[in-house]
């Protein structure tokens, strides 16, 4: 036949059976799958559908209990299976009972008294053998048609079944129940069709999204290529700029060296001329000639000796490249890498701070070091070797341990907390050389002394009129008052501290009465 065939044997259908996945196979093929091709082996509980690869469970009774696929022959126009034995291909049809029979069952059909008189015809053209409307016979009672439906067991039965295995089960004619069961099936079908519509929409969306992803990926790839090519161009432009800067710097340094060399060569030539002339004068000239020529020679040599010149090359080879240095924007891209030609000059490094030369015992103090290059410009970057020593001038074993903090911009903060009062020598080195202003002297004063008395207008007011209360200002009042009072002798004329007489409220206590008069020196400070 030209129609669909069994997917396993590729032969026309023979008693096709329906799997739970709704794919059909020939009964003989299913039996071979059920035993996995090994004769004698126990029947399998499940098989893999050769069409969709789904694992489908078999009924307890095996392949024979699977539902027959009555529509398979009409789909394929292929050979019809025998309705009695369900194994052989039908070769005849009984016109009386409508059963399709294989050759073996046809002989049995004719031998049985009940069916011997039935008219049997050849099945010459299988395409004419439509299953529609053909009576179906009971598997348990082959001569009885399936015309009833057992509601309890949910399956078609024959008249013999309802008095045998389905006794007392509720049942009805198939024509009466088909509407209810057909409607339920149609509802399920409708629901499934809705799911199919949804799935088709989702698959369409997935295909659209796949196309969108590919399009977006192509667009982003173009962006990346444009970005990368732009970045490469920016780096090449930046490279050319750096090389130009380097060339200019090299030429500048070479020109300065050439100028210094020419000046020193001329000075050396002038000195050789002067030295040669003077040596000849002293060895060959007469006394009178030396005395006559001495003035002009001495003047020349003195002038040559007074010429100032640098004892070192005017420039150095301090050219460095820093790959991590931010170099700003180039062609719209941020680029890195800068030429560093600045070299720190310790003699031009400066110190800054309010308390550079003074500090308090046990008090954190600090100052700032600013590193500059040979032209006096700020270095603008950190990383220099900075060393600081703070040593007591009288106690050599007494030293302060300072902390140096690199701010990364060419400045360094030095902080320290001295333990002992006295004079200290402070040395600041950059690259092993003293900076400008180093070494210098640091005066560490005693710890700040807090006032022990009260800041009052007078003793009379602050003591509540006590005659024995005294004040460090040395003032007294008539009537035996040993302390000061407004407008009386010794009162400073303004509020002051009772412990030391100081008139400034935010001040350090002097620790005793002022000794400007003998009378005041005898007074004892009273803490009120």
XYZ file of C-alpha atoms in Angstrom:
528
model
C 0.000 0.000 0.000
C 1.062 3.573 -0.599
C -0.390 4.800 2.729
C 1.197 4.939 6.221
C 2.490 1.676 7.615
C 3.613 0.310 10.964
C 6.599 2.509 12.052
C 8.528 -0.569 13.283
C 8.183 -3.169 10.497
C 7.172 -0.697 7.729
C 4.593 -3.284 6.628
C 0.819 -2.743 6.270
C -1.023 -2.645 9.611
C -1.743 -5.996 11.322
C -4.045 -5.664 14.344
C -2.732 -2.203 15.245
C -2.745 -1.362 18.956
C -2.856 2.112 20.444
C -0.135 3.134 22.937
C -0.923 5.653 25.736
C 1.073 8.246 23.733
C -1.524 7.738 20.918
C 0.956 6.200 18.459
C 0.004 2.854 16.920
C 2.088 -0.285 16.316
C 1.311 -3.714 14.876
C 0.470 -6.235 17.579
C 3.352 -8.598 16.523
C 5.817 -5.655 16.622
C 4.544 -4.653 20.053
C 5.030 -8.198 21.344
C 8.613 -8.193 20.057
C 9.210 -4.810 21.776
C 7.600 -6.123 24.967
C 10.067 -9.017 25.210
C 12.964 -6.809 23.967
C 13.617 -9.332 21.221
C 14.683 -12.060 23.630
C 12.443 -15.129 23.435
C 11.711 -16.678 26.799
C 12.336 -13.476 28.684
C 9.546 -12.168 30.973
C 7.301 -9.562 29.364
C 8.352 -5.983 30.003
C 6.189 -3.653 32.117
C 6.841 -0.756 29.759
C 8.175 -0.076 26.270
C 9.764 2.878 24.510
C 7.569 4.230 21.754
C 9.668 4.059 18.563
C 7.938 7.215 17.259
C 8.273 9.689 20.168
C 10.718 7.833 22.502
C 8.247 8.122 25.389
C 8.334 5.318 27.941
C 4.802 3.939 28.058
C 3.448 1.466 30.595
C 1.844 -1.751 29.362
C -1.340 -3.187 30.920
C -0.867 -6.029 33.439
C -2.142 -8.469 30.811
C 0.478 -7.338 28.319
C 0.182 -6.092 24.741
C -3.141 -7.911 24.161
C -4.927 -5.588 26.601
C -3.896 -2.438 24.735
C -6.777 -0.639 23.006
C -7.099 -1.584 19.294
C -6.593 1.297 16.860
C -9.677 0.985 14.648
C -8.735 4.058 12.637
C -5.257 2.914 11.544
C -6.433 0.800 8.544
C -8.656 3.618 7.261
C -5.768 6.099 7.659
C -3.339 3.961 5.759
C -5.675 1.931 3.556
C -3.527 -1.001 4.644
C -4.274 -4.615 5.492
C -6.954 -5.095 8.140
C -6.352 -7.354 11.121
C -8.504 -10.413 11.905
C -11.310 -9.504 14.304
C -11.240 -12.944 15.974
C -7.586 -13.800 16.573
C -6.179 -10.198 16.337
C -2.926 -11.596 14.938
C -3.384 -12.491 11.293
C -4.214 -10.187 8.411
C -7.879 -10.304 7.374
C -8.441 -12.071 3.997
C -12.238 -12.551 4.103
C -15.251 -10.673 5.434
C -18.402 -12.304 6.867
C -21.319 -10.425 5.240
C -23.754 -11.749 7.864
C -21.964 -10.600 11.060
C -19.579 -8.085 9.412
C -16.384 -9.583 10.891
C -13.026 -9.466 9.076
C -11.384 -12.905 9.225
C -7.958 -14.346 8.516
C -7.823 -17.629 6.523
C -7.551 -19.771 9.687
C -10.489 -18.082 11.473
C -12.524 -18.137 8.241
C -12.269 -21.976 8.217
C -13.291 -22.087 11.902
C -16.162 -19.664 11.151
C -17.494 -22.066 8.547
C -17.089 -25.138 10.767
C -19.112 -23.756 13.690
C -22.810 -24.626 13.509
C -23.874 -21.140 14.614
C -21.999 -19.383 11.745
C -21.723 -22.117 9.107
C -24.554 -20.608 7.055
C -22.997 -17.049 7.011
C -22.029 -15.641 3.602
C -18.250 -14.926 3.391
C -16.602 -12.864 0.618
C -13.007 -12.120 -0.484
C -11.339 -8.885 0.666
C -9.844 -8.028 -2.735
C -9.518 -4.251 -2.408
C -8.523 -3.201 1.102
C -9.335 0.433 0.324
C -12.987 -0.503 0.211
C -12.806 -2.112 3.630
C -13.784 0.901 5.630
C -14.127 0.227 9.355
C -16.859 2.837 9.740
C -20.152 1.327 10.776
C -18.661 -2.188 10.969
C -19.876 -4.101 14.035
C -17.249 -4.754 16.733
C -17.238 -8.041 18.577
C -16.532 -8.735 22.229
C -12.968 -10.001 22.884
C -14.400 -12.369 25.553
C -17.413 -13.455 23.506
C -16.345 -13.325 19.806
C -19.848 -13.959 18.420
C -21.454 -11.141 20.423
C -21.423 -7.514 19.291
C -20.331 -4.739 21.689
C -23.603 -2.821 21.972
C -23.710 -1.990 25.697
C -21.518 0.241 27.946
C -20.663 -0.633 31.569
C -20.650 2.652 33.527
C -18.828 1.141 36.505
C -15.953 -0.341 34.470
C -16.065 2.472 31.861
C -15.885 0.097 28.887
C -18.120 -1.342 26.107
C -19.552 -4.809 26.852
C -21.812 -7.392 25.165
C -25.014 -9.094 26.337
C -23.065 -12.061 27.702
C -20.763 -9.727 29.720
C -23.622 -8.094 31.663
C -24.781 -11.471 32.949
C -21.256 -12.723 33.590
C -18.349 -10.515 34.793
C -20.377 -7.261 34.805
C -23.399 -8.612 36.679
C -25.237 -5.923 38.694
C -23.028 -3.168 37.139
C -24.984 -0.168 35.864
C -24.985 -0.188 32.059
C -26.789 1.282 29.076
C -26.819 1.057 25.296
C -23.825 2.668 23.578
C -26.175 4.932 21.594
C -27.560 6.372 24.858
C -24.214 7.129 26.549
C -22.203 8.265 23.503
C -23.461 11.866 23.777
C -22.342 12.276 27.392
C -18.949 10.630 26.887
C -18.476 12.279 23.474
C -19.241 15.721 24.984
C -16.696 15.152 27.798
C -14.133 14.110 25.202
C -14.986 17.166 23.090
C -14.458 19.430 26.146
C -11.050 17.858 26.723
C -10.313 18.248 23.022
C -11.323 21.925 23.146
C -9.055 22.524 26.167
C -6.177 20.725 24.439
C -6.747 22.734 21.254
C -6.572 25.931 23.313
C -3.269 24.744 24.773
C -2.075 23.981 21.250
C -2.969 27.524 20.181
C -1.102 28.927 23.172
C 1.914 26.699 22.501
C 1.968 27.730 18.844
C 1.871 31.389 19.938
C 4.690 30.795 22.451
C 6.737 28.938 19.803
C 6.152 31.861 17.463
C 7.299 34.244 20.206
C 10.347 32.045 20.844
C 11.234 32.142 17.139
C 10.712 35.923 17.110
C 12.844 36.265 20.259
C 15.546 34.093 18.692
C 15.569 36.400 15.665
C 15.623 39.446 17.980
C 18.531 37.965 19.988
C 20.496 37.323 16.795
C 19.771 40.827 15.491
C 20.694 42.402 18.842
C 23.883 40.347 19.076
C 24.868 41.513 15.588
C 24.167 45.143 16.530
C 26.160 44.860 19.771
C 28.998 43.118 17.911
C 29.098 46.120 15.546
C 29.162 48.455 18.572
C 32.019 46.467 20.117
C 34.007 46.537 16.886
C 33.465 50.293 16.524
C 34.418 50.845 20.161
C 37.521 48.660 19.880
C 38.676 50.225 16.611
C 38.102 53.700 18.116
C 40.018 52.721 21.255
C 42.887 51.313 19.197
C 43.004 54.557 17.196
C 42.946 56.609 20.431
C 45.819 54.554 21.876
C 47.815 54.998 18.660
C 47.231 58.777 18.739
C 48.207 58.851 22.429
C 51.306 56.784 21.645
C 52.356 59.280 18.944
C 51.798 62.177 21.370
C 53.927 60.483 24.032
C 56.723 59.804 21.546
C 56.578 63.469 20.412
C 56.766 64.616 24.057
C 59.722 62.313 24.599
C 61.515 63.598 21.514
C 60.934 67.233 22.562
C 62.180 66.488 26.075
C 65.271 64.754 24.739
C 66.084 67.675 22.397
C 65.521 70.164 25.228
C 67.892 68.315 27.559
C 70.469 67.880 24.767
C 70.315 71.617 23.958
C 70.817 72.572 27.605
C 73.766 70.178 27.881
C 75.218 71.494 24.626
C 74.905 75.107 25.864
C 76.507 74.262 29.232
C 79.264 72.338 27.463
C 80.024 75.254 25.121
C 80.121 77.728 28.043
C 82.398 75.515 30.151
C 84.667 74.739 27.169
C 85.095 78.485 26.570
C 85.808 79.080 30.269
C 88.324 76.218 30.264
C 89.975 77.647 27.127
C 90.196 81.091 28.749
C 91.681 79.567 31.891
C 94.243 77.563 29.894
C 95.273 80.754 28.099
C 95.596 82.621 31.417
C 97.422 79.760 33.123
C 99.809 79.316 30.150
C 100.611 83.021 30.004
C 101.065 83.294 33.780
C 103.296 80.195 33.944
C 105.515 81.572 31.113
C 105.663 84.964 32.831
C 106.713 83.421 36.148
C 109.340 81.098 34.594
C 110.716 83.290 31.803
C 109.954 86.900 32.753
C 112.354 89.146 34.648
C 111.470 90.572 37.994
C 110.643 93.910 36.421
C 108.542 92.292 33.682
C 106.592 90.304 36.287
C 105.949 93.409 38.355
C 104.879 95.428 35.300
C 102.545 92.662 33.945
C 101.269 91.457 37.353
C 98.347 93.837 37.458
C 96.672 92.804 34.216
C 97.407 89.071 34.780
C 96.082 89.087 38.334
C 92.993 90.950 37.174
C 92.330 88.360 34.456
C 92.898 85.353 36.707
C 90.744 86.875 39.433
C 87.975 87.481 36.897
C 88.225 83.902 35.623
C 88.172 82.533 39.178
C 85.047 84.536 39.994
C 83.032 83.086 37.110
C 80.237 80.966 38.613
C 79.639 77.581 36.972
C 77.681 74.455 37.777
C 79.834 71.558 38.977
C 77.227 69.088 37.732
C 75.474 68.620 34.379
C 72.659 71.180 34.097
C 70.108 68.409 33.436
C 69.784 64.757 34.407
C 68.508 61.614 32.682
C 65.359 61.614 34.840
C 62.915 60.502 32.147
C 60.387 57.883 33.222
C 57.216 56.376 31.803
C 54.315 55.604 34.135
C 51.756 53.245 32.473
C 49.252 53.624 35.354
C 49.204 57.434 35.237
C 45.859 58.849 34.040
C 46.430 60.855 30.870
C 42.942 62.320 30.392
C 40.838 62.003 27.226
C 42.069 61.166 23.732
C 39.582 60.939 20.826
C 36.797 60.602 23.383
C 38.433 57.705 25.278
C 40.172 57.758 28.660
C 43.815 56.815 28.186
C 46.653 55.983 30.539
C 50.411 56.438 30.467
C 52.460 59.609 31.007
C 56.105 60.681 30.728
C 57.552 61.746 34.081
C 60.558 64.015 33.691
C 60.383 65.690 37.074
C 63.150 64.725 39.512
C 62.929 65.739 43.158
C 65.513 68.273 44.388
C 65.965 67.981 48.173
C 67.385 71.529 48.355
C 64.106 72.876 46.909
C 61.779 70.818 49.158
C 60.065 72.992 51.782
C 58.562 72.551 55.256
C 55.246 74.064 56.346
C 53.357 74.155 59.644
C 52.315 76.536 62.439
C 54.079 74.568 65.178
C 57.205 73.718 63.194
C 59.587 74.743 65.992
C 57.419 74.164 69.078
C 55.388 71.321 70.561
C 53.802 70.142 73.813
C 54.703 67.106 75.837
C 52.355 64.118 75.121
C 50.493 66.127 72.450
C 50.230 65.001 68.802
C 51.884 67.585 66.573
C 52.698 67.654 62.867
C 53.996 69.546 59.864
C 54.017 69.114 56.071
C 56.894 68.465 53.665
C 56.353 69.675 50.070
C 58.621 68.010 47.496
C 59.653 70.105 44.487
C 61.698 69.405 41.384
C 64.877 71.143 40.189
C 62.838 74.093 38.858
C 61.012 74.552 42.171
C 57.690 73.172 40.863
C 55.597 70.783 42.949
C 56.329 67.139 42.052
C 52.603 66.316 41.974
C 53.163 62.629 42.819
C 54.356 60.597 45.788
C 56.754 57.705 46.195
C 59.875 59.569 47.354
C 62.214 58.152 49.997
C 61.488 60.446 52.973
C 63.284 59.905 56.332
C 62.734 61.932 59.518
C 64.726 61.853 62.798
C 63.794 63.800 65.983
C 66.510 63.518 68.684
C 66.749 65.150 72.164
C 69.788 67.428 72.341
C 70.639 66.655 75.979
C 69.417 63.055 76.181
C 70.863 61.265 73.142
C 68.973 58.053 73.920
C 65.693 59.963 73.962
C 64.258 60.059 70.440
C 60.769 60.573 69.047
C 59.386 58.114 66.506
C 57.652 60.177 63.813
C 55.049 58.881 61.331
C 55.420 59.851 57.649
C 52.225 59.783 55.555
C 52.585 59.966 51.749
C 49.615 61.981 50.419
C 50.386 60.859 46.852
C 50.457 64.437 45.500
C 54.045 65.402 46.315
C 53.256 66.328 49.943
C 54.085 64.299 53.062
C 52.567 64.782 56.532
C 54.948 64.119 59.432
C 53.307 63.623 62.854
C 54.844 62.896 66.273
C 54.069 62.966 70.000
C 57.104 63.851 72.228
C 57.422 62.117 75.614
C 60.039 64.411 77.205
C 60.212 68.227 77.273
C 63.364 70.013 76.070
C 65.251 70.886 72.903
C 65.253 68.467 69.967
C 67.143 68.339 66.659
C 64.873 67.561 63.700
C 66.367 66.231 60.439
C 64.324 65.641 57.255
C 65.976 63.754 54.390
C 64.783 63.137 50.826
C 66.894 60.608 48.922
C 69.419 60.818 51.775
C 69.892 64.615 51.510
C 68.675 67.374 53.842
C 65.675 69.371 52.628
C 65.496 73.149 52.787
C 65.501 74.263 56.458
C 66.846 70.927 57.792
C 68.131 70.377 60.411
C 66.215 72.691 62.765
C 65.608 73.007 66.503
C 62.326 71.973 68.127
C 61.291 73.196 71.581
C 59.016 70.798 73.466
C 57.271 72.486 76.397
C 55.827 70.848 79.483
C 52.360 69.465 79.375
C 49.646 72.144 79.301
C 48.798 73.139 82.893
C 45.131 73.522 83.684
C 43.970 76.276 86.071
C 43.274 75.014 89.598
C 41.414 78.117 90.811
C 38.387 80.059 89.598
C 38.049 82.800 87.005
C 36.424 85.535 89.143
C 35.793 89.266 89.372
C 37.210 89.372 92.928
C 37.795 87.183 95.985
C 35.090 88.911 98.032
C 32.406 87.928 95.468
C 33.615 84.417 94.680
C 34.126 83.416 98.343
C 30.927 84.949 99.631
C 32.778 87.523 101.797
C 35.280 85.210 103.560
C 38.091 87.232 105.150
C 40.723 84.419 104.910
C 40.208 83.749 101.194
C 43.189 84.889 99.127
C 43.884 85.525 95.425
C 47.062 85.189 93.385
C 46.640 88.732 92.076
C 47.831 89.914 95.528
C 44.976 92.361 96.121
C 43.568 93.050 99.630
C 40.666 94.959 101.234
C 40.493 97.066 104.384
C 38.947 95.450 107.393
C 41.220 92.390 107.494
C 40.183 90.901 104.125
C 43.192 88.955 102.759
C 41.705 88.672 99.265
C 41.082 91.181 96.493
C 38.013 93.392 95.969
C 36.729 95.740 93.286
C 38.587 99.099 93.298
C 40.832 98.129 96.155
C 44.620 97.876 96.367
C 46.211 95.225 94.042
C 43.029 94.377 92.086
C 43.925 94.089 88.361
C 40.725 95.873 87.348
C 39.225 92.980 85.381
C 38.220 89.310 85.847
C 41.193 87.005 86.482
C 42.264 83.545 87.665
C 42.515 83.115 91.446
C 45.277 80.472 91.079
C 47.823 82.527 89.091
C 46.344 85.991 88.511
C 46.188 85.681 84.698
C 43.489 87.873 83.136
C 43.046 85.706 80.022
C 40.447 82.987 80.635
C 41.741 80.559 77.940
C 45.357 80.444 79.135
C 47.838 78.079 80.740
C 48.197 78.239 84.500
C 51.470 79.796 85.591
C 51.416 77.671 88.697
C 51.872 80.408 91.297
C 51.460 84.124 92.094
C 53.377 86.651 89.933
C 56.634 87.684 91.607
C 56.663 91.388 90.675
C 56.442 92.515 94.323
C 57.662 90.969 97.535
C 54.161 91.247 98.943
C 52.676 89.133 96.123
C 55.401 86.510 96.406
C 54.354 85.824 99.973
C 50.732 85.184 99.034
C 49.656 81.600 98.530
C 47.265 80.665 95.753
C 44.019 79.372 97.134
C 41.929 77.007 95.066
C 38.352 78.107 95.528
